[in-house]
């Protein structure tokens, strides 16, 4: 007989005393929950180290094309006598005669990183094909996140995470042997597919093992911002797209070996009704942590927690995506958040995948971006904790309006033909505009958690996450606007301003407000009309 069937055959637990339940009488200890078995100790440290190495794989694959898809800074054409035909063929008279150039001269590339553009011969106008390749890779991330997120809920966090990790690493190695852009794109799409699964599952697996009061600062520490600096260092050491791809596999490899010393998430086991297995895992965690093993009462506690989880799940089944649009205000908020995630991802990834066009070294620019993001995230966390008035809406507006100003500076520089004169201003403005996207993401994420009622909260967050990935698919395509170098920046400036205004107008300030458990009451228009008719009739009778 399964643990779940045994549990269901027992008497109603509400009529029996709970393990460690709070009593009115003095001297009784407070009610214990599953969180009392989760400590920031040895086992949690294992999970965090494992998570960091998985994150190296996740983030490495997300930012890989920042370097592997970088355009050469200058392309020079040399004849048989090694005489330079043109200073930069992509900007010179020969840029429209690409085929003639290939037939009559060899190319010399000025670049810090040997990208697929250089290796496969996609430069000048043909670099658009590489940008399109990035969009296909990001589409793989979207579909992988949707599929494997569902599979991890059904079959287990750790099991599906490790399947994704191993297959992602395998296709990374295969992609490093690609000899055409088509083969590279197909293999990298599969990398993105399994990487989307990793990205979705590892965050949940990590959070389920961290005590509640430590989740915020640990999430800030093991995050994209500090690891962006590490990625930059790995790219600098690698020098070319083939080596960089293989190095990313090697540096994340410890995650595979650490996984043998980790268990399935006890919260997932409990949610699936596998109470006996959850109990064994929790006792094993206590043993590793050197804690006293309190087996007595643990089974009872897990049964109570399972009953609560089962009740929540039954209630959640009564709701669908349409309930995110349950009222006019909820519909406005849902649309604003979803559209805002598309906009933020388009700006963030659009600028990131074009860092090579900025003045200065791509390595320095990437390091500055990672450092600035980390500083801004830390500052935001401190101000949010210290000052009540520093809410979600002020932070979002400052960050997104700041992005608008920076993008406007870049657009004006290109429109006035002063991009060379203003190269350092454009460099700083672009890095700042990309860095503040992290704060925009954070403001939207926290607002989503605090705004949506608990019965549709996970649904709302998943809905926004899906639209965010649509933005990352569209992002590389923005710079295919060849009519003007300023056009992509004008477009991004406009949509950032739209998002800043929409967030202010359509969403309430959620900081410090109680989180709702149920949907707001929906106004019944028919009743309103009926009441109005009755009132009108009464007025006529009085007259």
Short mmCIF file of C-alpha atoms in Angstrom, two decimals:
data_model
loop_
_atom_site.label_atom_id
_atom_site.label_comp_id
_atom_site.label_asym_id
_atom_site.label_seq_id
_atom_site.Cartn_x
_atom_site.Cartn_y
_atom_site.Cartn_z
CA UNK A 1 0.00 0.00 0.00
CA UNK A 2 1.39 3.43 -0.96
CA UNK A 3 2.14 6.17 1.55
CA UNK A 4 -0.67 8.23 0.08
CA UNK A 5 -3.23 5.39 0.44
CA UNK A 6 -2.10 4.74 4.02
CA UNK A 7 -2.54 8.40 4.79
CA UNK A 8 -6.00 8.56 3.23
CA UNK A 9 -7.13 5.56 5.28
CA UNK A 10 -6.39 7.33 8.55
CA UNK A 11 -8.83 9.37 10.58
CA UNK A 12 -9.34 13.07 10.01
CA UNK A 13 -6.11 14.67 11.27
CA UNK A 14 -7.93 17.81 12.31
CA UNK A 15 -9.35 15.90 15.27
CA UNK A 16 -5.92 14.73 16.46
CA UNK A 17 -3.11 16.66 18.16
CA UNK A 18 -0.35 17.89 15.84
CA UNK A 19 3.33 17.31 16.38
CA UNK A 20 4.61 20.28 18.35
CA UNK A 21 1.29 22.14 17.98
CA UNK A 22 0.89 25.48 19.76
CA UNK A 23 -1.32 25.17 22.84
CA UNK A 24 -3.03 27.76 24.92
CA UNK A 25 -1.34 26.36 28.00
CA UNK A 26 2.08 27.69 28.87
CA UNK A 27 5.24 25.73 28.38
CA UNK A 28 4.20 24.13 25.08
CA UNK A 29 6.48 24.62 22.11
CA UNK A 30 5.30 26.23 18.89
CA UNK A 31 3.93 24.25 15.97
CA UNK A 32 6.63 22.85 13.72
CA UNK A 33 6.50 22.90 9.95
CA UNK A 34 8.62 21.47 7.16
CA UNK A 35 10.75 24.65 7.29
CA UNK A 36 12.04 23.57 10.71
CA UNK A 37 13.88 20.72 8.96
CA UNK A 38 15.55 23.04 6.45
CA UNK A 39 18.74 24.65 7.77
CA UNK A 40 21.58 26.71 6.35
CA UNK A 41 24.00 23.91 7.11
CA UNK A 42 26.15 21.26 5.43
CA UNK A 43 23.53 19.73 3.15
CA UNK A 44 22.22 23.13 2.10
CA UNK A 45 25.82 24.12 1.30
CA UNK A 46 26.07 21.09 -1.01
CA UNK A 47 22.91 22.20 -2.81
CA UNK A 48 24.23 25.75 -3.17
CA UNK A 49 27.59 24.63 -4.60
CA UNK A 50 25.73 22.33 -6.99
CA UNK A 51 23.43 25.22 -7.98
CA UNK A 52 26.39 27.51 -8.70
CA UNK A 53 27.94 25.00 -11.11
CA UNK A 54 24.58 24.40 -12.81
CA UNK A 55 24.21 28.18 -13.10
CA UNK A 56 27.56 28.34 -14.88
CA UNK A 57 26.08 26.02 -17.50
CA UNK A 58 22.75 27.88 -17.65
CA UNK A 59 24.21 31.37 -17.87
CA UNK A 60 27.13 30.31 -20.06
CA UNK A 61 24.70 29.11 -22.70
CA UNK A 62 22.48 32.19 -22.40
CA UNK A 63 25.37 34.64 -22.96
CA UNK A 64 27.46 32.39 -25.22
CA UNK A 65 26.43 34.23 -28.39
CA UNK A 66 27.51 37.57 -26.92
CA UNK A 67 31.01 36.35 -27.80
CA UNK A 68 30.40 33.55 -30.33
CA UNK A 69 28.16 35.82 -32.45
CA UNK A 70 30.32 38.95 -32.19
CA UNK A 71 30.97 40.83 -35.43
CA UNK A 72 34.61 41.66 -36.26
CA UNK A 73 35.43 45.31 -35.57
CA UNK A 74 37.11 45.75 -38.93
CA UNK A 75 37.33 43.65 -42.09
CA UNK A 76 40.23 44.39 -44.42
CA UNK A 77 40.57 43.06 -47.93
CA UNK A 78 44.06 42.09 -49.13
CA UNK A 79 45.08 41.22 -52.70
CA UNK A 80 47.69 38.67 -53.72
CA UNK A 81 50.44 41.17 -52.91
CA UNK A 82 48.95 41.75 -49.44
CA UNK A 83 47.96 45.29 -50.40
CA UNK A 84 44.94 46.61 -48.52
CA UNK A 85 42.10 47.46 -50.93
CA UNK A 86 39.97 49.24 -48.38
CA UNK A 87 40.25 50.35 -44.75
CA UNK A 88 37.05 48.52 -43.81
CA UNK A 89 35.25 46.68 -46.59
CA UNK A 90 31.99 46.64 -44.60
CA UNK A 91 31.85 50.44 -44.68
CA UNK A 92 33.73 51.09 -47.90
CA UNK A 93 32.97 50.99 -51.62
CA UNK A 94 33.21 47.22 -51.80
CA UNK A 95 30.53 46.46 -49.17
CA UNK A 96 27.87 45.99 -51.87
CA UNK A 97 30.08 43.58 -53.90
CA UNK A 98 30.60 40.84 -51.36
CA UNK A 99 30.87 38.01 -53.91
CA UNK A 100 33.41 39.98 -55.96
CA UNK A 101 35.45 40.57 -52.84
CA UNK A 102 35.53 36.88 -51.97
CA UNK A 103 36.73 36.00 -55.46
CA UNK A 104 39.51 38.60 -55.65
CA UNK A 105 40.99 38.96 -52.19
CA UNK A 106 41.48 37.34 -48.84
CA UNK A 107 40.24 38.87 -45.62
CA UNK A 108 41.95 40.05 -42.48
CA UNK A 109 39.78 40.46 -39.40
CA UNK A 110 40.39 42.80 -36.49
CA UNK A 111 38.67 41.10 -33.57
CA UNK A 112 39.34 40.16 -29.95
CA UNK A 113 37.37 36.91 -30.18
CA UNK A 114 37.20 34.47 -33.09
CA UNK A 115 33.43 34.16 -33.51
CA UNK A 116 31.37 32.00 -35.85
CA UNK A 117 31.04 35.13 -38.02
CA UNK A 118 34.75 35.00 -38.75
CA UNK A 119 35.07 31.23 -38.90
CA UNK A 120 32.12 30.69 -41.24
CA UNK A 121 32.53 33.92 -43.25
CA UNK A 122 29.41 35.81 -42.09
CA UNK A 123 30.35 39.47 -41.88
CA UNK A 124 29.22 42.80 -43.32
CA UNK A 125 25.60 42.37 -44.46
CA UNK A 126 25.72 38.61 -43.95
CA UNK A 127 26.02 38.98 -40.17
CA UNK A 128 22.20 39.08 -40.15
CA UNK A 129 22.20 35.31 -40.57
CA UNK A 130 24.07 34.94 -37.28
CA UNK A 131 21.56 37.22 -35.52
CA UNK A 132 18.78 35.04 -36.91
CA UNK A 133 20.62 31.99 -35.56
CA UNK A 134 20.51 33.54 -32.07
CA UNK A 135 16.72 33.94 -32.34
CA UNK A 136 16.31 30.24 -33.17
CA UNK A 137 18.51 29.34 -30.20
CA UNK A 138 16.35 31.48 -27.89
CA UNK A 139 13.23 29.80 -29.28
CA UNK A 140 14.73 26.50 -28.09
CA UNK A 141 15.03 27.96 -24.59
CA UNK A 142 11.34 28.92 -24.61
CA UNK A 143 10.06 25.47 -25.58
CA UNK A 144 12.47 23.70 -23.23
CA UNK A 145 11.36 25.78 -20.26
CA UNK A 146 7.69 25.04 -20.96
CA UNK A 147 8.16 21.28 -21.41
CA UNK A 148 10.67 20.48 -18.69
CA UNK A 149 9.04 22.74 -16.11
CA UNK A 150 5.94 20.55 -16.43
CA UNK A 151 7.98 17.34 -16.43
CA UNK A 152 9.82 18.30 -13.25
CA UNK A 153 6.51 18.85 -11.47
CA UNK A 154 5.42 15.37 -12.51
CA UNK A 155 8.60 13.25 -12.42
CA UNK A 156 10.93 15.00 -9.96
CA UNK A 157 13.20 18.04 -9.75
CA UNK A 158 16.58 16.36 -9.54
CA UNK A 159 15.92 13.61 -12.10
CA UNK A 160 14.71 15.92 -14.88
CA UNK A 161 17.33 18.56 -14.01
CA UNK A 162 20.15 16.05 -14.47
CA UNK A 163 18.66 14.76 -17.74
CA UNK A 164 18.64 18.35 -19.01
CA UNK A 165 22.16 19.02 -17.74
CA UNK A 166 23.70 15.92 -19.36
CA UNK A 167 21.92 16.38 -22.72
CA UNK A 168 22.72 20.10 -22.74
CA UNK A 169 26.43 19.38 -22.17
CA UNK A 170 26.41 16.66 -24.84
CA UNK A 171 24.95 18.94 -27.51
CA UNK A 172 27.37 21.71 -26.48
CA UNK A 173 30.26 19.40 -27.32
CA UNK A 174 28.65 18.40 -30.62
CA UNK A 175 28.01 22.07 -31.50
CA UNK A 176 31.72 22.80 -31.09
CA UNK A 177 32.40 20.44 -34.05
CA UNK A 178 29.90 22.18 -36.37
CA UNK A 179 31.36 23.31 -39.68
CA UNK A 180 28.42 25.24 -41.12
CA UNK A 181 26.14 27.88 -39.65
CA UNK A 182 23.10 25.66 -40.33
CA UNK A 183 24.55 22.72 -38.36
CA UNK A 184 25.70 25.08 -35.61
CA UNK A 185 22.22 26.64 -35.34
CA UNK A 186 20.41 23.28 -35.18
CA UNK A 187 22.73 21.94 -32.48
CA UNK A 188 22.60 25.17 -30.50
CA UNK A 189 18.78 25.08 -30.67
CA UNK A 190 18.94 21.71 -28.91
CA UNK A 191 21.39 23.19 -26.39
CA UNK A 192 18.88 26.00 -25.79
CA UNK A 193 16.03 23.48 -25.49
CA UNK A 194 17.70 21.58 -22.65
CA UNK A 195 19.17 24.75 -21.17
CA UNK A 196 15.64 26.14 -20.86
CA UNK A 197 14.83 23.09 -18.74
CA UNK A 198 17.90 23.60 -16.57
CA UNK A 199 17.11 27.27 -16.07
CA UNK A 200 13.55 26.59 -14.95
CA UNK A 201 14.22 23.62 -12.65
CA UNK A 202 17.47 24.51 -10.89
CA UNK A 203 15.98 27.70 -9.40
CA UNK A 204 13.06 25.79 -7.89
CA UNK A 205 15.31 22.98 -6.63
CA UNK A 206 17.64 25.52 -5.00
CA UNK A 207 14.85 27.54 -3.34
CA UNK A 208 13.20 24.40 -1.94
CA UNK A 209 16.37 23.68 0.07
CA UNK A 210 17.02 27.19 1.44
CA UNK A 211 15.46 28.49 4.71
CA UNK A 212 12.94 31.25 4.01
CA UNK A 213 14.82 34.07 5.71
CA UNK A 214 17.99 33.37 3.68
CA UNK A 215 16.39 33.10 0.24
CA UNK A 216 16.76 36.73 -0.86
CA UNK A 217 20.46 37.27 -0.19
CA UNK A 218 21.44 33.80 -1.45
CA UNK A 219 19.42 34.35 -4.64
CA UNK A 220 21.27 37.66 -5.12
CA UNK A 221 24.63 35.92 -4.57
CA UNK A 222 24.03 32.91 -6.84
CA UNK A 223 22.64 34.89 -9.75
CA UNK A 224 23.43 36.10 -13.27
CA UNK A 225 25.10 39.38 -12.27
CA UNK A 226 28.26 38.08 -10.50
CA UNK A 227 28.55 35.10 -12.84
CA UNK A 228 28.58 37.42 -15.86
CA UNK A 229 32.06 38.48 -14.75
CA UNK A 230 33.12 34.82 -14.57
CA UNK A 231 31.77 34.20 -18.08
CA UNK A 232 33.77 37.14 -19.35
CA UNK A 233 36.95 35.70 -17.87
CA UNK A 234 36.29 32.31 -19.47
CA UNK A 235 35.69 33.95 -22.85
CA UNK A 236 38.94 35.92 -22.50
CA UNK A 237 40.89 32.72 -21.78
CA UNK A 238 39.18 30.78 -24.59
CA UNK A 239 39.67 33.33 -27.40
CA UNK A 240 37.47 31.43 -29.90
CA UNK A 241 33.93 29.99 -30.09
CA UNK A 242 35.02 26.34 -30.22
CA UNK A 243 37.23 26.47 -27.12
CA UNK A 244 34.72 28.61 -25.24
CA UNK A 245 31.94 26.07 -25.85
CA UNK A 246 34.07 23.22 -24.49
CA UNK A 247 35.33 25.27 -21.53
CA UNK A 248 31.72 25.96 -20.49
CA UNK A 249 31.14 22.21 -20.33
CA UNK A 250 34.28 21.63 -18.27
CA UNK A 251 33.70 24.37 -15.69
CA UNK A 252 30.16 23.14 -14.98
CA UNK A 253 31.19 19.47 -14.81
CA UNK A 254 31.45 19.36 -10.96
CA UNK A 255 27.64 19.69 -10.88
CA UNK A 256 27.39 16.17 -12.37
CA UNK A 257 29.55 14.61 -9.64
CA UNK A 258 27.97 16.57 -6.76
CA UNK A 259 24.52 15.38 -7.89
CA UNK A 260 25.38 11.86 -6.66
CA UNK A 261 25.52 13.24 -3.11
CA UNK A 262 22.15 14.98 -3.31
CA UNK A 263 18.60 13.70 -2.86
CA UNK A 264 15.32 14.52 -4.49
CA UNK A 265 13.62 17.62 -3.09
CA UNK A 266 11.63 16.58 0.02
CA UNK A 267 9.05 19.25 -0.79
CA UNK A 268 8.45 17.69 -4.21
CA UNK A 269 8.21 14.20 -2.68
CA UNK A 270 5.71 15.49 -0.16
CA UNK A 271 3.67 17.21 -2.85
CA UNK A 272 3.42 13.90 -4.75
CA UNK A 273 2.23 12.06 -1.62
CA UNK A 274 5.45 10.07 -1.25
CA UNK A 275 5.59 10.66 2.49
CA UNK A 276 7.85 7.72 3.35
CA UNK A 277 10.51 8.86 0.88
CA UNK A 278 10.25 12.47 2.07
CA UNK A 279 10.78 11.28 5.65
CA UNK A 280 13.90 9.30 4.69
CA UNK A 281 15.36 12.30 2.83
CA UNK A 282 14.73 14.68 5.74
CA UNK A 283 16.31 12.24 8.22
CA UNK A 284 19.31 11.87 5.90
CA UNK A 285 19.65 15.66 5.70
CA UNK A 286 19.56 15.85 9.51
CA UNK A 287 22.27 13.18 9.71
CA UNK A 288 24.53 15.07 7.27
CA UNK A 289 23.93 18.33 9.14
CA UNK A 290 24.80 16.68 12.45
CA UNK A 291 21.36 17.48 13.86
CA UNK A 292 19.44 15.34 16.29
CA UNK A 293 17.13 13.08 14.31
CA UNK A 294 13.54 13.60 15.46
CA UNK A 295 11.80 10.70 13.74
CA UNK A 296 8.96 10.66 16.24
CA UNK A 297 6.24 12.99 15.00
CA UNK A 298 7.93 13.63 11.62
CA UNK A 299 5.60 11.25 9.78
CA UNK A 300 2.62 12.95 11.37
CA UNK A 301 3.93 16.38 10.42
CA UNK A 302 4.47 15.29 6.81
CA UNK A 303 0.93 13.91 6.63
CA UNK A 304 -0.48 17.24 7.78
CA UNK A 305 1.71 19.16 5.29
CA UNK A 306 0.62 16.81 2.50
CA UNK A 307 -3.02 17.37 3.34
CA UNK A 308 -2.50 21.14 3.10
CA UNK A 309 -0.65 20.80 -0.23
CA UNK A 310 -3.35 18.51 -1.61
CA UNK A 311 -6.06 21.01 -0.62
CA UNK A 312 -4.13 23.82 -2.37
CA UNK A 313 -3.72 21.68 -5.48
CA UNK A 314 -7.43 20.83 -5.61
CA UNK A 315 -8.25 24.51 -5.30
CA UNK A 316 -5.73 25.49 -7.99
CA UNK A 317 -7.34 23.09 -10.47
CA UNK A 318 -10.42 25.33 -10.48
CA UNK A 319 -8.42 28.14 -12.09
CA UNK A 320 -6.92 28.71 -15.53
CA UNK A 321 -5.08 31.47 -17.42
CA UNK A 322 -8.38 33.27 -18.07
CA UNK A 323 -8.54 34.04 -14.34
CA UNK A 324 -5.52 36.31 -14.79
CA UNK A 325 -8.00 38.55 -16.64
CA UNK A 326 -10.79 38.03 -14.10
CA UNK A 327 -11.49 41.74 -13.57
CA UNK A 328 -10.73 44.84 -15.64
CA UNK A 329 -7.94 45.85 -13.23
CA UNK A 330 -6.40 42.36 -13.27
CA UNK A 331 -6.56 42.30 -17.08
CA UNK A 332 -4.75 45.66 -17.30
CA UNK A 333 -2.12 44.52 -14.80
CA UNK A 334 -1.56 41.15 -16.52
CA UNK A 335 -1.22 42.71 -19.98
CA UNK A 336 1.08 45.46 -18.65
CA UNK A 337 3.38 42.96 -16.92
CA UNK A 338 3.48 40.57 -19.90
CA UNK A 339 4.13 43.34 -22.42
CA UNK A 340 6.71 44.83 -20.06
CA UNK A 341 8.59 41.52 -19.90
CA UNK A 342 8.72 41.38 -23.71
CA UNK A 343 10.03 44.96 -23.83
CA UNK A 344 12.63 44.43 -21.10
CA UNK A 345 13.96 41.24 -22.70
CA UNK A 346 14.14 42.88 -26.12
CA UNK A 347 16.23 45.73 -24.69
CA UNK A 348 18.37 43.55 -22.44
CA UNK A 349 19.30 40.85 -24.96
CA UNK A 350 19.28 43.23 -27.92
CA UNK A 351 22.01 45.33 -26.32
CA UNK A 352 23.92 42.35 -24.90
CA UNK A 353 24.20 40.64 -28.30
CA UNK A 354 25.71 43.83 -29.75
CA UNK A 355 28.31 44.64 -27.09
CA UNK A 356 31.11 44.07 -29.61
CA UNK A 357 30.08 47.28 -31.42
CA UNK A 358 30.96 49.48 -28.46
CA UNK A 359 34.25 51.32 -28.05
CA UNK A 360 36.78 49.56 -25.88
CA UNK A 361 37.34 45.87 -25.23
CA UNK A 362 34.36 43.52 -25.24
CA UNK A 363 35.88 41.87 -22.17
CA UNK A 364 36.08 45.11 -20.21
CA UNK A 365 32.60 46.11 -21.31
CA UNK A 366 31.17 42.74 -20.22
CA UNK A 367 32.96 42.93 -16.86
CA UNK A 368 31.69 46.47 -16.26
CA UNK A 369 28.18 45.32 -17.10
CA UNK A 370 28.31 42.43 -14.63
CA UNK A 371 29.85 44.56 -11.88
CA UNK A 372 27.35 47.39 -12.35
CA UNK A 373 24.43 44.96 -12.25
CA UNK A 374 25.73 43.42 -9.03
CA UNK A 375 26.18 46.84 -7.40
CA UNK A 376 22.72 48.00 -8.48
CA UNK A 377 21.08 44.78 -7.25
CA UNK A 378 22.79 45.07 -3.86
CA UNK A 379 21.84 48.75 -3.56
CA UNK A 380 18.25 48.00 -4.50
CA UNK A 381 18.05 45.24 -1.88
CA UNK A 382 19.43 47.52 0.84
CA UNK A 383 17.13 50.45 0.01
CA UNK A 384 14.11 48.18 -0.23
CA UNK A 385 14.87 46.70 3.20
CA UNK A 386 15.77 50.01 4.86
CA UNK A 387 13.15 52.45 3.52
CA UNK A 388 9.43 51.75 3.27
CA UNK A 389 8.87 54.45 0.63
CA UNK A 390 11.32 52.79 -1.74
CA UNK A 391 8.65 50.66 -3.35
CA UNK A 392 8.30 48.68 -6.55
CA UNK A 393 6.92 51.49 -8.72
CA UNK A 394 9.60 54.13 -7.92
CA UNK A 395 12.41 51.65 -8.59
CA UNK A 396 10.81 50.45 -11.82
CA UNK A 397 10.25 53.99 -13.09
CA UNK A 398 13.76 55.19 -12.24
CA UNK A 399 15.34 52.14 -13.92
CA UNK A 400 13.19 52.14 -17.05
CA UNK A 401 13.23 55.92 -17.47
CA UNK A 402 17.00 55.82 -16.99
CA UNK A 403 17.13 53.23 -19.78
CA UNK A 404 15.07 55.59 -21.97
CA UNK A 405 17.51 58.47 -21.38
CA UNK A 406 20.57 56.31 -22.14
CA UNK A 407 19.05 54.90 -25.32
CA UNK A 408 18.07 58.41 -26.42
CA UNK A 409 21.69 59.55 -26.01
CA UNK A 410 22.87 56.68 -28.24
CA UNK A 411 20.18 57.41 -30.85
CA UNK A 412 21.06 61.12 -30.97
CA UNK A 413 24.74 60.26 -31.36
CA UNK A 414 24.00 58.15 -34.44
CA UNK A 415 21.45 60.61 -35.89
CA UNK A 416 23.85 63.55 -35.69
CA UNK A 417 26.75 61.58 -37.13
CA UNK A 418 28.76 62.04 -33.91
CA UNK A 419 28.94 58.38 -32.95
CA UNK A 420 32.73 58.42 -33.30
CA UNK A 421 33.10 61.61 -31.25
CA UNK A 422 30.69 60.35 -28.62
CA UNK A 423 32.04 56.79 -28.61
CA UNK A 424 32.76 56.80 -24.85
CA UNK A 425 29.41 58.39 -24.01
CA UNK A 426 27.66 55.80 -26.18
CA UNK A 427 29.66 53.05 -24.54
CA UNK A 428 28.71 54.14 -21.01
CA UNK A 429 25.07 54.81 -21.95
CA UNK A 430 24.68 51.36 -23.53
CA UNK A 431 26.24 49.55 -20.56
CA UNK A 432 24.03 51.46 -18.10
CA UNK A 433 20.89 50.82 -20.19
CA UNK A 434 21.68 47.09 -20.20
CA UNK A 435 22.56 46.99 -16.49
CA UNK A 436 19.34 48.65 -15.27
CA UNK A 437 17.31 45.96 -17.07
CA UNK A 438 18.21 43.76 -14.11
CA UNK A 439 16.35 46.14 -11.76
CA UNK A 440 13.38 46.28 -14.15
CA UNK A 441 13.20 42.47 -14.15
CA UNK A 442 13.42 42.44 -10.35
CA UNK A 443 10.69 45.06 -9.87
CA UNK A 444 8.34 43.23 -12.23
CA UNK A 445 9.08 39.85 -10.64
CA UNK A 446 8.41 41.01 -7.08
CA UNK A 447 5.30 42.92 -8.16
CA UNK A 448 3.96 39.81 -9.89
CA UNK A 449 4.43 37.73 -6.73
CA UNK A 450 2.78 40.35 -4.54
CA UNK A 451 -0.04 41.36 -6.91
CA UNK A 452 -1.48 38.07 -8.12
CA UNK A 453 -3.70 36.19 -5.62
CA UNK A 454 -2.17 32.93 -4.37
CA UNK A 455 -4.65 30.78 -6.34
CA UNK A 456 -3.22 32.08 -9.64
CA UNK A 457 0.20 33.35 -8.51
CA UNK A 458 2.34 30.61 -10.05
CA UNK A 459 0.26 30.81 -13.22
CA UNK A 460 0.82 34.58 -13.44
CA UNK A 461 4.58 34.29 -12.91
CA UNK A 462 4.86 31.51 -15.53
CA UNK A 463 2.77 33.58 -17.96
CA UNK A 464 5.13 36.55 -17.60
CA UNK A 465 8.20 34.33 -17.88
CA UNK A 466 6.94 32.91 -21.17
CA UNK A 467 6.44 36.38 -22.63
CA UNK A 468 9.92 37.36 -21.42
CA UNK A 469 11.39 34.58 -23.54
CA UNK A 470 9.43 35.79 -26.55
CA UNK A 471 11.27 39.07 -26.06
CA UNK A 472 14.64 37.30 -26.09
CA UNK A 473 13.69 35.65 -29.41
CA UNK A 474 12.85 39.02 -30.99
CA UNK A 475 15.85 40.87 -29.51
CA UNK A 476 18.57 39.81 -31.99
CA UNK A 477 16.35 40.79 -34.93
CA UNK A 478 16.11 44.47 -33.93
CA UNK A 479 19.56 45.28 -35.26
CA UNK A 480 18.59 44.07 -38.73
CA UNK A 481 17.13 47.56 -39.26
CA UNK A 482 19.79 48.68 -41.76
CA UNK A 483 18.08 51.91 -42.76
CA UNK A 484 19.79 53.72 -39.90
CA UNK A 485 22.10 52.80 -37.05
CA UNK A 486 19.93 55.00 -34.84
CA UNK A 487 16.65 53.22 -35.64
CA UNK A 488 17.04 50.26 -33.22
CA UNK A 489 17.88 52.65 -30.38
CA UNK A 490 14.97 54.96 -31.21
CA UNK A 491 12.65 51.94 -31.16
CA UNK A 492 14.03 50.68 -27.83
CA UNK A 493 13.82 54.16 -26.29
CA UNK A 494 10.15 54.45 -27.27
CA UNK A 495 9.14 51.02 -25.92
CA UNK A 496 11.07 51.60 -22.66
CA UNK A 497 9.10 54.83 -22.13
CA UNK A 498 5.83 53.00 -22.89
CA UNK A 499 6.70 50.35 -20.31
CA UNK A 500 7.67 52.96 -17.69
CA UNK A 501 4.36 54.78 -18.15
CA UNK A 502 2.24 51.62 -18.34
CA UNK A 503 3.66 50.22 -15.12
CA UNK A 504 2.96 53.47 -13.26
CA UNK A 505 -0.60 53.79 -14.57
CA UNK A 506 -1.88 50.21 -14.53
CA UNK A 507 -0.31 48.64 -11.45
CA UNK A 508 -0.76 49.45 -7.76
CA UNK A 509 2.13 49.77 -5.33
CA UNK A 510 2.38 46.31 -3.75
CA UNK A 511 5.14 46.83 -1.19
CA UNK A 512 3.89 46.37 2.36
CA UNK A 513 0.41 45.39 1.17
CA UNK A 514 -1.13 42.09 2.31
CA UNK A 515 -0.90 39.37 -0.33
CA UNK A 516 -4.30 38.18 -1.48
CA UNK A 517 -5.32 34.52 -1.34
CA UNK A 518 -8.47 34.72 -3.45
CA UNK A 519 -9.59 36.52 -6.57
CA UNK A 520 -11.30 39.89 -6.10
CA UNK A 521 -15.06 39.90 -6.33
CA UNK A 522 -16.21 40.41 -9.88
CA UNK A 523 -18.74 43.16 -10.40
CA UNK A 524 -22.06 41.82 -11.59
CA UNK A 525 -23.21 44.22 -14.28
CA UNK A 526 -26.71 42.77 -14.41
CA UNK A 527 -27.25 43.35 -10.71
CA UNK A 528 -25.97 46.91 -11.03
CA UNK A 529 -28.43 47.60 -13.87
CA UNK A 530 -31.28 46.01 -11.88
CA UNK A 531 -30.49 48.07 -8.79
CA UNK A 532 -30.39 51.22 -10.91
CA UNK A 533 -33.79 50.41 -12.42
CA UNK A 534 -35.30 49.85 -8.96
CA UNK A 535 -33.89 53.13 -7.69
CA UNK A 536 -35.29 54.96 -10.72
CA UNK A 537 -38.71 53.36 -10.19
CA UNK A 538 -38.72 54.34 -6.52
CA UNK A 539 -37.92 57.93 -7.45
CA UNK A 540 -40.89 58.00 -9.89
CA UNK A 541 -43.22 56.58 -7.24
CA UNK A 542 -42.13 59.21 -4.75
CA UNK A 543 -42.83 61.94 -7.28
#
